[in-house]
Amino acid sequence: MSKTSIKPINRVFSCAPMLDWTDRHYRYFARLMSKQALLYTEMVTTGAILHGKGDYLAYNEEEHPLALQLGGSNSIDLAKCAQIAAERGYDEINLNVGCPSDRVQNGRFGACLMAEPELVAECVDAMKQVVDIPVTVKTRIGIDDQDSYEFLTQFIDVVKDKGCDEFIIHARKAWLSGLSPKENREIPPLDYPKVYQLKKDYSDLHISINGGIKTIEEMQSHLQHLDGVMVGREAYSNPFIVSEVDAQLCGMEPRNLTRHQVAEMMLPYIEQHLKQGGRLNHVTRHIIGLFQGIPGSRGWRRHLSENAHKKEAGIEVITQALSFIDS
Ligand SMILES: Cc1cc2nc3c(=O)[nH]c(=O)nc-3n(C[C@H](O)[C@H](O)[C@H](O)COP(=O)(O)O)c2cc1C
């Protein structure tokens, strides 16, 4: 069994795993803006990896450091997938214990696993046995009526004992029935103090916070209490915020990138994608928020939405869209 060497990862800031959003194109784009951000794949189920027809683990080398998020609860399958992923060069394996969708619950994984800490621990253990890269868990602060601090700490106690390298806590609980996944990201209230308390009580554990974080100032404030911040929707809808991470959160020299430069840096990548038979809008859908809040951004968005899906659309659509932005 081949084991990969441990590469140190900066865990101060990460882009959250988001199905359909954080695919390899988004991750390439995010990486242009931050060298330090830890990027997560969308959740990939063990079934897809072990029995699916496509290559669900493909990524661009530039994306490192890159974590694969797995969905599953069969420890043997998870271990197989973790091993395959480590051999493919992933830098971390993360287990999804936060998704409340019906489909995921029917497969007995995601957020419903919070009620089965022993099973999660067994899964973490099985993965840690076969890989040398970190194995982490992304979870919520509770599920349904099981939302006490004790419920959360019981979960952490059992899972940490098997060597979970980091807990990423989405600071709201999930309702397993009655709410859609989208509502489950909005309706249950955020409880940041509960996550801060967890770090106080488990100072040896690496704990990152997730949920509702929108600005660099908010990130800096969370980092007074915690080891890391994970940002999802804001890093997608207003992606240029990722360009501030290295200097503002990781103490690196500012690169002073402009939005225009980032758009232009995407062009060779997009040309390559088109040459390989891909469509322009596979990539442009992820960069549409690049100019959010900037005069002309509506024109940029509209031009991309109206043209990038066309069969023959090439990178000229992007240069035309850029002309709408006031410089
Ligand atoms: C479109 C979308 C897809 C998501 N897919 C996943 C997923 O595959 N795995 C996961 O753990 N969380 C998933 N999430 C939840 C996010 O990772 C994150 O926990 C949540 O959006 C809260 O963080 P935010 O307020 O910074 O967006 C998804 C969220 C969105 C908006």
PDB file of C-alpha atoms in Angstrom, residues 48-189:
ATOM      1  CA  ALA A  48     -19.545   7.308  -7.547  1.00  0.00           C
ATOM      2  CA  ILE A  49     -15.838   6.692  -7.040  1.00  0.00           C
ATOM      3  CA  LEU A  50     -16.033   2.934  -6.732  1.00  0.00           C
ATOM      4  CA  HIS A  51     -18.788   2.142  -9.225  1.00  0.00           C
ATOM      5  CA  GLY A  52     -19.340   5.283 -11.343  1.00  0.00           C
ATOM      6  CA  LYS A  53     -18.376   5.553 -14.983  1.00  0.00           C
ATOM      7  CA  GLY A  54     -16.737   8.990 -14.888  1.00  0.00           C
ATOM      8  CA  ASP A  55     -13.519  10.135 -13.258  1.00  0.00           C
ATOM      9  CA  TYR A  56     -14.895  11.959 -10.245  1.00  0.00           C
ATOM     10  CA  LEU A  57     -11.452  12.693  -8.854  1.00  0.00           C
ATOM     11  CA  ALA A  58      -9.972  14.639 -11.765  1.00  0.00           C
ATOM     12  CA  TYR A  59      -8.423  17.990 -10.899  1.00  0.00           C
ATOM     13  CA  ASN A  60      -5.803  20.433 -12.177  1.00  0.00           C
ATOM     14  CA  GLU A  61      -2.382  20.274 -10.525  1.00  0.00           C
ATOM     15  CA  GLU A  62      -2.586  24.019  -9.847  1.00  0.00           C
ATOM     16  CA  GLU A  63      -5.430  23.439  -7.387  1.00  0.00           C
ATOM     17  CA  HIS A  64      -3.255  22.208  -4.512  1.00  0.00           C
ATOM     18  CA  PRO A  65      -3.710  22.286  -1.571  1.00  0.00           C
ATOM     19  CA  LEU A  66      -6.882  20.395  -2.330  1.00  0.00           C
ATOM     20  CA  ALA A  67      -9.179  18.392  -0.071  1.00  0.00           C
ATOM     21  CA  LEU A  68     -11.559  15.741  -1.330  1.00  0.00           C
ATOM     22  CA  GLN A  69     -14.889  15.659   0.435  1.00  0.00           C
ATOM     23  CA  LEU A  70     -16.360  12.191   0.629  1.00  0.00           C
ATOM     24  CA  GLY A  71     -19.975  11.235   1.188  1.00  0.00           C
ATOM     25  CA  GLY A  72     -20.548   7.806   2.632  1.00  0.00           C
ATOM     26  CA  SER A  73     -20.717   5.792   5.822  1.00  0.00           C
ATOM     27  CA  ASN A  74     -19.354   2.399   4.895  1.00  0.00           C
ATOM     28  CA  SER A  75     -15.919   2.381   6.463  1.00  0.00           C
ATOM     29  CA  ILE A  76     -14.480  -0.138   4.008  1.00  0.00           C
ATOM     30  CA  ASP A  77     -15.636   1.863   1.010  1.00  0.00           C
ATOM     31  CA  LEU A  78     -14.473   5.120   2.560  1.00  0.00           C
ATOM     32  CA  ALA A  79     -11.046   3.646   3.218  1.00  0.00           C
ATOM     33  CA  LYS A  80     -10.810   2.441  -0.383  1.00  0.00           C
ATOM     34  CA  CYS A  81     -11.767   5.881  -1.672  1.00  0.00           C
ATOM     35  CA  ALA A  82      -9.409   7.657   0.710  1.00  0.00           C
ATOM     36  CA  GLN A  83      -6.573   5.488  -0.486  1.00  0.00           C
ATOM     37  CA  ILE A  84      -7.370   6.091  -4.148  1.00  0.00           C
ATOM     38  CA  ALA A  85      -7.588   9.834  -3.464  1.00  0.00           C
ATOM     39  CA  ALA A  86      -4.279   9.910  -1.606  1.00  0.00           C
ATOM     40  CA  GLU A  87      -2.640   8.082  -4.479  1.00  0.00           C
ATOM     41  CA  ARG A  88      -4.122  10.630  -6.868  1.00  0.00           C
ATOM     42  CA  GLY A  89      -2.381  13.345  -4.856  1.00  0.00           C
ATOM     43  CA  TYR A  90      -5.181  14.886  -2.783  1.00  0.00           C
ATOM     44  CA  ASP A  91      -3.924  16.710   0.296  1.00  0.00           C
ATOM     45  CA  GLU A  92      -6.767  15.880   2.673  1.00  0.00           C
ATOM     46  CA  ILE A  93      -9.838  13.702   2.971  1.00  0.00           C
ATOM     47  CA  ASN A  94     -12.928  15.235   4.504  1.00  0.00           C
ATOM     48  CA  LEU A  95     -16.049  13.373   5.540  1.00  0.00           C
ATOM     49  CA  ASN A  96     -19.411  15.046   5.057  1.00  0.00           C
ATOM     50  CA  VAL A  97     -21.429  14.968   8.280  1.00  0.00           C
ATOM     51  CA  GLY A  98     -23.413  18.095   7.482  1.00  0.00           C
ATOM     52  CA  CYS A  99     -25.580  17.611   4.420  1.00  0.00           C
ATOM     53  CA  PRO A 100     -29.268  17.159   5.283  1.00  0.00           C
ATOM     54  CA  SER A 101     -30.715  16.287   1.838  1.00  0.00           C
ATOM     55  CA  ASP A 102     -33.184  13.390   1.615  1.00  0.00           C
ATOM     56  CA  ARG A 103     -31.036  11.622  -0.944  1.00  0.00           C
ATOM     57  CA  VAL A 104     -28.040  11.744   1.363  1.00  0.00           C
ATOM     58  CA  GLN A 105     -30.096  10.621   4.383  1.00  0.00           C
ATOM     59  CA  ASN A 106     -31.442   7.693   2.388  1.00  0.00           C
ATOM     60  CA  GLY A 107     -27.839   6.669   1.813  1.00  0.00           C
ATOM     61  CA  ARG A 108     -27.283   7.018   5.589  1.00  0.00           C
ATOM     62  CA  PHE A 109     -24.645   9.681   5.348  1.00  0.00           C
ATOM     63  CA  GLY A 110     -24.303  13.432   5.688  1.00  0.00           C
ATOM     64  CA  ALA A 111     -25.798  15.249   8.693  1.00  0.00           C
ATOM     65  CA  CYS A 112     -27.771  12.245   9.982  1.00  0.00           C
ATOM     66  CA  LEU A 113     -24.416  10.696  10.934  1.00  0.00           C
ATOM     67  CA  MET A 114     -24.215  13.142  13.839  1.00  0.00           C
ATOM     68  CA  ALA A 115     -26.536  10.703  15.610  1.00  0.00           C
ATOM     69  CA  GLU A 116     -24.021   7.892  15.057  1.00  0.00           C
ATOM     70  CA  PRO A 117     -20.694   9.111  16.390  1.00  0.00           C
ATOM     71  CA  GLU A 118     -19.335   5.569  16.743  1.00  0.00           C
ATOM     72  CA  LEU A 119     -19.913   4.946  13.066  1.00  0.00           C
ATOM     73  CA  VAL A 120     -18.232   8.236  12.128  1.00  0.00           C
ATOM     74  CA  ALA A 121     -15.313   7.316  14.370  1.00  0.00           C
ATOM     75  CA  GLU A 122     -15.057   3.921  12.689  1.00  0.00           C
ATOM     76  CA  CYS A 123     -15.014   5.618   9.288  1.00  0.00           C
ATOM     77  CA  VAL A 124     -12.337   8.116  10.327  1.00  0.00           C
ATOM     78  CA  ASP A 125     -10.291   5.302  11.807  1.00  0.00           C
ATOM     79  CA  ALA A 126     -10.565   3.168   8.675  1.00  0.00           C
ATOM     80  CA  MET A 127      -9.423   6.064   6.495  1.00  0.00           C
ATOM     81  CA  LYS A 128      -6.590   7.022   8.806  1.00  0.00           C
ATOM     82  CA  GLN A 129      -5.323   3.460   8.716  1.00  0.00           C
ATOM     83  CA  VAL A 130      -4.664   3.676   4.997  1.00  0.00           C
ATOM     84  CA  VAL A 131      -3.567   7.247   4.318  1.00  0.00           C
ATOM     85  CA  ASP A 132      -0.976   9.627   5.684  1.00  0.00           C
ATOM     86  CA  ILE A 133      -2.815  12.781   4.683  1.00  0.00           C
ATOM     87  CA  PRO A 134      -5.133  14.499   7.181  1.00  0.00           C
ATOM     88  CA  VAL A 135      -8.636  13.092   7.627  1.00  0.00           C
ATOM     89  CA  THR A 136     -11.135  15.736   8.699  1.00  0.00           C
ATOM     90  CA  VAL A 137     -14.857  15.969   9.427  1.00  0.00           C
ATOM     91  CA  LYS A 138     -17.270  18.726   8.430  1.00  0.00           C
ATOM     92  CA  THR A 139     -20.314  18.755  10.645  1.00  0.00           C
ATOM     93  CA  ARG A 140     -23.088  20.880  12.158  1.00  0.00           C
ATOM     94  CA  ILE A 141     -23.740  21.919  15.758  1.00  0.00           C
ATOM     95  CA  GLY A 142     -26.698  19.543  16.004  1.00  0.00           C
ATOM     96  CA  ILE A 143     -29.591  17.857  14.235  1.00  0.00           C
ATOM     97  CA  ASP A 144     -33.316  18.173  14.923  1.00  0.00           C
ATOM     98  CA  ASP A 145     -33.948  18.345  18.659  1.00  0.00           C
ATOM     99  CA  GLN A 146     -30.500  17.006  19.412  1.00  0.00           C
ATOM    100  CA  ASP A 147     -28.942  20.401  19.614  1.00  0.00           C
ATOM    101  CA  SER A 148     -27.486  20.670  23.090  1.00  0.00           C
ATOM    102  CA  TYR A 149     -23.824  21.482  23.670  1.00  0.00           C
ATOM    103  CA  GLU A 150     -23.488  18.030  25.281  1.00  0.00           C
ATOM    104  CA  PHE A 151     -24.749  16.350  22.113  1.00  0.00           C
ATOM    105  CA  LEU A 152     -22.065  18.158  20.130  1.00  0.00           C
ATOM    106  CA  THR A 153     -19.277  17.364  22.598  1.00  0.00           C
ATOM    107  CA  GLN A 154     -20.273  13.694  22.760  1.00  0.00           C
ATOM    108  CA  PHE A 155     -19.905  13.565  18.994  1.00  0.00           C
ATOM    109  CA  ILE A 156     -16.534  15.327  19.106  1.00  0.00           C
ATOM    110  CA  ASP A 157     -15.276  13.128  21.975  1.00  0.00           C
ATOM    111  CA  VAL A 158     -15.940   9.893  20.132  1.00  0.00           C
ATOM    112  CA  VAL A 159     -14.636  11.041  16.750  1.00  0.00           C
ATOM    113  CA  LYS A 160     -11.520  12.830  18.006  1.00  0.00           C
ATOM    114  CA  ASP A 161     -10.377   9.664  19.758  1.00  0.00           C
ATOM    115  CA  LYS A 162      -9.829   8.085  16.364  1.00  0.00           C
ATOM    116  CA  GLY A 163      -7.507  10.889  15.382  1.00  0.00           C
ATOM    117  CA  CYS A 164      -9.729  13.185  13.318  1.00  0.00           C
ATOM    118  CA  ASP A 165      -7.283  15.913  12.281  1.00  0.00           C
ATOM    119  CA  GLU A 166      -9.730  18.791  12.127  1.00  0.00           C
ATOM    120  CA  PHE A 167     -13.376  19.564  12.751  1.00  0.00           C
ATOM    121  CA  ILE A 168     -15.048  22.098  10.540  1.00  0.00           C
ATOM    122  CA  ILE A 169     -18.242  23.191  12.185  1.00  0.00           C
ATOM    123  CA  HIS A 170     -21.114  24.759  10.297  1.00  0.00           C
ATOM    124  CA  ALA A 171     -22.444  26.862  13.159  1.00  0.00           C
ATOM    125  CA  ARG A 172     -26.118  25.992  12.726  1.00  0.00           C
ATOM    126  CA  LYS A 173     -28.025  22.798  13.238  1.00  0.00           C
ATOM    127  CA  ALA A 174     -29.838  20.936  10.478  1.00  0.00           C
ATOM    128  CA  TRP A 175     -33.445  19.839  10.458  1.00  0.00           C
ATOM    129  CA  LEU A 176     -33.483  16.418   8.855  1.00  0.00           C
ATOM    130  CA  SER A 177     -37.055  16.699   7.663  1.00  0.00           C
ATOM    131  CA  GLY A 178     -39.232  19.617   6.705  1.00  0.00           C
ATOM    132  CA  LEU A 179     -36.511  21.891   5.366  1.00  0.00           C
ATOM    133  CA  SER A 180     -34.784  21.784   1.990  1.00  0.00           C
ATOM    134  CA  PRO A 181     -30.965  21.825   1.956  1.00  0.00           C
ATOM    135  CA  LYS A 182     -31.151  25.492   0.946  1.00  0.00           C
ATOM    136  CA  GLU A 183     -33.463  26.331   3.873  1.00  0.00           C
ATOM    137  CA  ASN A 184     -31.148  24.354   6.123  1.00  0.00           C
ATOM    138  CA  ARG A 185     -28.423  26.843   5.214  1.00  0.00           C
ATOM    139  CA  GLU A 186     -30.610  29.815   6.109  1.00  0.00           C
ATOM    140  CA  ILE A 187     -33.312  29.073   8.666  1.00  0.00           C
ATOM    141  CA  PRO A 188     -31.655  27.416  11.675  1.00  0.00           C
ATOM    142  CA  PRO A 189     -29.930  30.306  13.476  1.00  0.00           C
TER     143      PRO A 189
END
